[in-house]
Short mmCIF file of C-alpha atoms in Angstrom, two decimals:
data_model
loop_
_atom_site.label_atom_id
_atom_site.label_comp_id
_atom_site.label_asym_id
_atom_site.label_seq_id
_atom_site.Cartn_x
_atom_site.Cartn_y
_atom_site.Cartn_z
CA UNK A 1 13.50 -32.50 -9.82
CA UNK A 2 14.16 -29.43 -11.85
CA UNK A 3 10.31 -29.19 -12.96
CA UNK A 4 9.89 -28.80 -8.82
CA UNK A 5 12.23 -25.65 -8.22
CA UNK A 6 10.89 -24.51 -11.42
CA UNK A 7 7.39 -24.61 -9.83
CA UNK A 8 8.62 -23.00 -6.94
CA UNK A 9 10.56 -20.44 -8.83
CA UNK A 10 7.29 -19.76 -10.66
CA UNK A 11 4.98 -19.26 -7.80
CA UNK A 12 7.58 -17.23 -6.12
CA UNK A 13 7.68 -14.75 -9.04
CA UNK A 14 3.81 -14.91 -9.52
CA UNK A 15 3.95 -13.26 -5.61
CA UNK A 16 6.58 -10.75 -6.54
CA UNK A 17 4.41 -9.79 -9.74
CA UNK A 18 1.41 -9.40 -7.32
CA UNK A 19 2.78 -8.14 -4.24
CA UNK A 20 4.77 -5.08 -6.25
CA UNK A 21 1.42 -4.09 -8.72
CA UNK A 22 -1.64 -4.53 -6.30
CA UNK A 23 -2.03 -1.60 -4.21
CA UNK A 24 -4.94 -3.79 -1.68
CA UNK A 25 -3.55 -4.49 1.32
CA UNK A 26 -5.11 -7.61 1.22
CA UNK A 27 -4.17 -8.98 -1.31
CA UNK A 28 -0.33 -7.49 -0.79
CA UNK A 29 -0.77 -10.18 2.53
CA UNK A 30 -2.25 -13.07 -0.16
CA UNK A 31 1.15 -12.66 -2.16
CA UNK A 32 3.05 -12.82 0.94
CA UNK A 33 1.65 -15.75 1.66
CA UNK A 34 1.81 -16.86 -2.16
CA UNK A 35 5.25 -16.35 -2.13
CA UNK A 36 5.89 -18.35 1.38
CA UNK A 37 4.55 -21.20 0.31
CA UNK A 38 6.56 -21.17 -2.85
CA UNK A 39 9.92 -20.99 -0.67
CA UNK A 40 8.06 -24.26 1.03
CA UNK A 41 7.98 -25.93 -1.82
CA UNK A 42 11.83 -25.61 -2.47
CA UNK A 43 12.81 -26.59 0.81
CA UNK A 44 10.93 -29.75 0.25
CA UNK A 45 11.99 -30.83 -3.40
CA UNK A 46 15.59 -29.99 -2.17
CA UNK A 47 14.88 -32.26 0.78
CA UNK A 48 13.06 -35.16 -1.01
CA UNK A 49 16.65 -35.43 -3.85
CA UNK A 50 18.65 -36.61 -0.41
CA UNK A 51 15.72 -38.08 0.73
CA UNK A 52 16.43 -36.62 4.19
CA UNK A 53 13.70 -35.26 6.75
CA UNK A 54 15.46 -31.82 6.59
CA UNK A 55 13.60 -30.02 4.35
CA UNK A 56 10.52 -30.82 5.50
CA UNK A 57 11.30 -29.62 8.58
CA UNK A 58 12.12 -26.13 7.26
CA UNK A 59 8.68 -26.25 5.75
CA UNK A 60 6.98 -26.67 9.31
CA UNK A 61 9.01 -23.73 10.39
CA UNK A 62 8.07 -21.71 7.40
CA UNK A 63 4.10 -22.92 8.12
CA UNK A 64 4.93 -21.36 11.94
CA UNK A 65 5.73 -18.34 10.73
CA UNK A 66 3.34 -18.11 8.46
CA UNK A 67 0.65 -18.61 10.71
CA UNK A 68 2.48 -16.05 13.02
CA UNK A 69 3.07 -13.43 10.50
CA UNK A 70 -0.32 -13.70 9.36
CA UNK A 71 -2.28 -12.95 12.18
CA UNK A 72 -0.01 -9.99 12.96
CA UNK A 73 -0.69 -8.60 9.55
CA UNK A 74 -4.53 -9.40 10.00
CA UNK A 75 -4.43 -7.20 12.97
CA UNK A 76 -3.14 -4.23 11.43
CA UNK A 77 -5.18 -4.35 8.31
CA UNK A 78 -7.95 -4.31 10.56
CA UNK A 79 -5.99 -1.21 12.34
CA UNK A 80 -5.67 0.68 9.17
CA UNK A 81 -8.85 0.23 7.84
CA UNK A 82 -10.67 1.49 11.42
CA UNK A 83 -8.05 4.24 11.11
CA UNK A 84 -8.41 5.88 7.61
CA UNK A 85 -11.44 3.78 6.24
CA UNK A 86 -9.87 2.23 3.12
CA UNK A 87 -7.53 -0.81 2.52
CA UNK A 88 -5.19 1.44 -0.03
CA UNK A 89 -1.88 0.72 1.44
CA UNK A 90 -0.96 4.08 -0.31
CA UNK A 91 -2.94 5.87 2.29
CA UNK A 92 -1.12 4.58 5.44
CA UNK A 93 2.19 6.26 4.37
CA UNK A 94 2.36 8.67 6.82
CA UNK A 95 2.70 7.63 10.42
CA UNK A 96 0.49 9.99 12.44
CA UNK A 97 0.33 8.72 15.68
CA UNK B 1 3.55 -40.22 -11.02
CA UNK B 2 5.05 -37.62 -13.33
CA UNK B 3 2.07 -36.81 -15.35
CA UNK B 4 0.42 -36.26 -11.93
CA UNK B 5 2.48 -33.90 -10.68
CA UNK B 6 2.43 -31.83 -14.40
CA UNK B 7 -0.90 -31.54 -14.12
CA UNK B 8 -0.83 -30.52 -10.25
CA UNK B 9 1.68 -27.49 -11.02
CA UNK B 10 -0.27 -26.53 -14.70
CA UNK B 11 -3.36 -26.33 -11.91
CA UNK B 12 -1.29 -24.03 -9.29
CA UNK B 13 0.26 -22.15 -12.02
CA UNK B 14 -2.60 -21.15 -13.05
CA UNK B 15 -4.77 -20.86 -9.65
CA UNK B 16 -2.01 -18.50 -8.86
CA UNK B 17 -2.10 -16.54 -11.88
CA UNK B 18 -6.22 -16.25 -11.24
CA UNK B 19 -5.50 -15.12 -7.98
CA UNK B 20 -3.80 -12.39 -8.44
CA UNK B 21 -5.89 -10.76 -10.97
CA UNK B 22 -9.13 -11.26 -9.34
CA UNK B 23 -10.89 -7.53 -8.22
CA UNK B 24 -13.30 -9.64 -5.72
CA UNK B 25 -11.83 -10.27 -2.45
CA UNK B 26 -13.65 -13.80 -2.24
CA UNK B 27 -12.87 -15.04 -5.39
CA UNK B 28 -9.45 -14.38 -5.14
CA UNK B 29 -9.39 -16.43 -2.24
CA UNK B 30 -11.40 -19.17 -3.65
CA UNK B 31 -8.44 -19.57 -6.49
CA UNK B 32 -6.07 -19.41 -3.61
CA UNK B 33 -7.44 -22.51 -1.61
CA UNK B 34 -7.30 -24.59 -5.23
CA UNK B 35 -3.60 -23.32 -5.42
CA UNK B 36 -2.92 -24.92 -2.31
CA UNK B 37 -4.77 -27.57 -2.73
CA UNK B 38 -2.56 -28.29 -5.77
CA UNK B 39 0.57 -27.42 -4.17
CA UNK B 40 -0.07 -30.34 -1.90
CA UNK B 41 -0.64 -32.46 -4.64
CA UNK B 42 3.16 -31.86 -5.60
CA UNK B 43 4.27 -32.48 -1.90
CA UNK B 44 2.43 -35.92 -2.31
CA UNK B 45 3.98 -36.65 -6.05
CA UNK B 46 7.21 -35.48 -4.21
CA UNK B 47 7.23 -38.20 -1.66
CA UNK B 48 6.38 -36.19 1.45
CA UNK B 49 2.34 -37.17 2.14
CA UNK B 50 2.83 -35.75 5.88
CA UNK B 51 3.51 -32.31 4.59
CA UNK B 52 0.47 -32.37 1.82
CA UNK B 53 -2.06 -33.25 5.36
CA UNK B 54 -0.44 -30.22 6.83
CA UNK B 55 -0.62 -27.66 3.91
CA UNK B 56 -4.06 -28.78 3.39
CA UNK B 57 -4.80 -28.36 7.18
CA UNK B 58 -2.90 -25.19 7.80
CA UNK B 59 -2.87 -23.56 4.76
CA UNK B 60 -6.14 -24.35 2.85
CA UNK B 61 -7.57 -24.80 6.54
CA UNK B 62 -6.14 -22.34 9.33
CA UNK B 63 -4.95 -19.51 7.37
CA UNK B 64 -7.73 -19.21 4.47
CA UNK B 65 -10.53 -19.11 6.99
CA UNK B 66 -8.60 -16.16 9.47
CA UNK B 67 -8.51 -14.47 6.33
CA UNK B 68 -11.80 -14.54 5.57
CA UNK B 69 -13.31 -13.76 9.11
CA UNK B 70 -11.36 -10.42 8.25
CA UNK B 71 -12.83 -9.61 4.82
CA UNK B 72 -16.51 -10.63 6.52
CA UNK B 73 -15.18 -7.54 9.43
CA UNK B 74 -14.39 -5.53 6.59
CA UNK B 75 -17.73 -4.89 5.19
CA UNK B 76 -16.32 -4.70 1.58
CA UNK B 77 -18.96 -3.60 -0.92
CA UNK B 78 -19.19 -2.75 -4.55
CA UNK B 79 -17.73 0.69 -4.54
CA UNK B 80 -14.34 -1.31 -3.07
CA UNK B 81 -14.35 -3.66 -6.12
CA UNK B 82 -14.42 -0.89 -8.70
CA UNK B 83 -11.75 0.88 -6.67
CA UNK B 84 -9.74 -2.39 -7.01
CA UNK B 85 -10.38 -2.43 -10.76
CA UNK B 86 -9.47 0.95 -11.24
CA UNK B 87 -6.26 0.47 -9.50
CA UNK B 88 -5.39 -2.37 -11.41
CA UNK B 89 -5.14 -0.78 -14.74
CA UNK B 90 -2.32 -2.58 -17.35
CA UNK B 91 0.04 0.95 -17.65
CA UNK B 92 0.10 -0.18 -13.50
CA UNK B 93 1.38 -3.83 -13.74
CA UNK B 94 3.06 -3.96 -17.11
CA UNK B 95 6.21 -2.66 -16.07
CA UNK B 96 6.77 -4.43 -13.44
CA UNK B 97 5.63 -8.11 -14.37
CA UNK B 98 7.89 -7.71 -17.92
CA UNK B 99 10.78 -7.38 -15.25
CA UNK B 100 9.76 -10.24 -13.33
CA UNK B 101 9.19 -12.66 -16.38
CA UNK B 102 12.66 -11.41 -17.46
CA UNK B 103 14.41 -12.87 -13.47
CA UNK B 104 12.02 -16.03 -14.06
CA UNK B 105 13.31 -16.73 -17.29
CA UNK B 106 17.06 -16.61 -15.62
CA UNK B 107 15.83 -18.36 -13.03
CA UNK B 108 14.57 -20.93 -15.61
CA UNK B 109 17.72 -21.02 -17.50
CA UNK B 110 19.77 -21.84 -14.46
CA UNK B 111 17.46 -24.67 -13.04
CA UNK B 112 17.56 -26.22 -16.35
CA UNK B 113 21.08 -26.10 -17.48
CA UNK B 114 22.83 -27.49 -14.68
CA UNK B 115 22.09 -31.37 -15.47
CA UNK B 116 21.19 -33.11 -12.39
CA UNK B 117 21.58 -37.12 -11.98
CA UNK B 118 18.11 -38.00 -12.01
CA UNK B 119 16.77 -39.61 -8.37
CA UNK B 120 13.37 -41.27 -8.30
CA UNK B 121 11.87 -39.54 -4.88
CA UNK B 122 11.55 -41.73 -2.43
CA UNK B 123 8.88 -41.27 0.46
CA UNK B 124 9.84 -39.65 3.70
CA UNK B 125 7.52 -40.37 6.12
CA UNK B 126 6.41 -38.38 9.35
CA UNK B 127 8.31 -40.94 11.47
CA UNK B 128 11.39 -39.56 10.50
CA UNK B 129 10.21 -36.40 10.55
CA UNK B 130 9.40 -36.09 13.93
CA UNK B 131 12.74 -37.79 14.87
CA UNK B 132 14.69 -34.74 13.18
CA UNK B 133 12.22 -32.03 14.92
CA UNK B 134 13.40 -33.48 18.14
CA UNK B 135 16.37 -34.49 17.76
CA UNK B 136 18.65 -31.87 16.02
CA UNK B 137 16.52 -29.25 15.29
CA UNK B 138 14.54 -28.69 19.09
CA UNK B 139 15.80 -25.62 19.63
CA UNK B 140 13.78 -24.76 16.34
CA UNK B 141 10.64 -25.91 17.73
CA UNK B 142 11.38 -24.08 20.93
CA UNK B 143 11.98 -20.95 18.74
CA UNK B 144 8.90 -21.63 16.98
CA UNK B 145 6.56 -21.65 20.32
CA UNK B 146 8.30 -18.40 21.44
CA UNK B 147 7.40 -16.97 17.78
CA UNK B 148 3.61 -17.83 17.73
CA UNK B 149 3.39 -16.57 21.62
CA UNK B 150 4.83 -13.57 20.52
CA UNK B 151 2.46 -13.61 17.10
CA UNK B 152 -0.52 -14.02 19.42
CA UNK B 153 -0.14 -11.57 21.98
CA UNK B 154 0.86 -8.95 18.94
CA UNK B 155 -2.37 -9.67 16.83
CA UNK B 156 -4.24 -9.54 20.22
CA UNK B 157 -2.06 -5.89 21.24
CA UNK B 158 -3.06 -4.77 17.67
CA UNK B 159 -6.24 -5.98 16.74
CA UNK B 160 -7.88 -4.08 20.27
CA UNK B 161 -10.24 -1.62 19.50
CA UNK B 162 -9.72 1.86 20.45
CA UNK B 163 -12.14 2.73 23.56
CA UNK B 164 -13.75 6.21 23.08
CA UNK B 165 -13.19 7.80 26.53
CA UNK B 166 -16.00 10.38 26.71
CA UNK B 167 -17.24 12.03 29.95
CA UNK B 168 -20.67 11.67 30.76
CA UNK B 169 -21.08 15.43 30.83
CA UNK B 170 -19.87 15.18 27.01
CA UNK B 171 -21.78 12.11 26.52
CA UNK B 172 -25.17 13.81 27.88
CA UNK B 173 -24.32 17.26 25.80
CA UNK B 174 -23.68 15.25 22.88
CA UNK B 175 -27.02 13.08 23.11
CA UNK B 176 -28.84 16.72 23.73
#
């Protein structure tokens, strides 16, 4: 049971590590998602020590929003990149317009 | 069943790890499906089979392949990849990963010390599942359609291309 959060806790940082030193955009969304998935999996190790159907419902929600907040964030990398021709997320900060 | 699910987080542990030190788009995303793919693993040594099927499905499935329709859009080349490697130089990502590995070592410390009663996991199936998305929680699922509607019509509101409005007296100097 430990071992699982640990997992979790380790994935989770693995994101962090990735989402603060990569400066791709794409790959910034990868650790997002990296890091989602991690929070998953602690929603369902807490839920399988009561044995309850709770946490995995949390996890659908979290696979909702992932999906949602995905596609959003597809959309604007495509944005950015037809805008300023590179996928440096340095570049987009400035909002001109 | 708990050598399995060792060797399942070793495997995402280090899929992870691979993915986010990769310079190639592609194979970054390769070590990111056989993350998942191991992540599920857990959920099924963890007694929740109905939520492996649906990280495999969504995850390794839905989400993967969206990403890489957008990479094929992208027309990435070579020159990209040696940007990528020249932005990931160590003097970039030492600093911050040392701090990082310092919180997960906490993190580690606190997991582990508190003794928990151990509880062999016993399987919750998708029965009960869908009893507690539509029972207590349907307001959730309610929330959750109103979140992907809004998700779609955003990516669709963002993704549109810019037309070029140009007169045909432009267009015909232009062409001259």
């Amino acid at each position: 049971m430990e071992a699982g959060l640990l997992l979790a806790g380790i994935l989770f940082m693995l994101g962090l590590i990735s989402v603060l030193i990569r400066r791709n955009i794409i790959f910034m969304l990868l650790s997002v998602e990296i890091m989602l998935n991690a929070a998953g999996l602690a929603f369902i190790v807490a839920g399988t020590r009561s044995a309850q159907p709770d946490g995995q419902v949390m996890f659908i929600f979290i696979l909702t929003m992932a999906a949602a907040e995905v596609s959003v964030g597809l959309a604007l990398i495509l944005q950015l990149y037809h805008r300023l021709k590179t996928l440096d997320s340095d570049a987009a900060n400035k909002m001109r317009g | 069943m708990e050598l399995t699910f060792y060797i399942a987080a070793a495997v995402a542990i280090l899929a992870t790890i691979m993915v986010i030190t990769r310079y190639n788009m592609v194979h970054a995303l390769l070590y990111l499906v056989v993350s998942f793919l191991a992540v599920s693993v857990v959920f099924f040594t963890l007694g929740a089979p109905f939520m492996a099927a649906l990280e495999i499905i969504i995850y390794a499935g839905a989400i993967v392949v969206l990403i890489i329709f957008v990479i094929m859009m992208l027309h990435l080349n070579e020159e990209a990849e040696r940007q990528e490697a020249a932005w990931l130089k160590p003097s970039v990502w030492v600093g911050p990963a040392l701090l990082c590995l310092v919180l997960l070592a906490e993190l580690a410390y606190i997991v582990l010390a508190v003794g928990t009663p151990a509880v062999a996991p016993q399987a919750v199936d998708a029965r009960q599942v869908g009893l507690a998305l539509f029972g207590p929680y349907v307001l959730g699922v309610e929330l959750s359609g109103m979140l992907l509607m809004a998700g779609i019509v955003g990516a669709y509101h963002l993704g549109r291309q810019q037309k070029k409005v140009v007169h045909r007296f432009l267009e015909r100097s232009a062409a001259a």
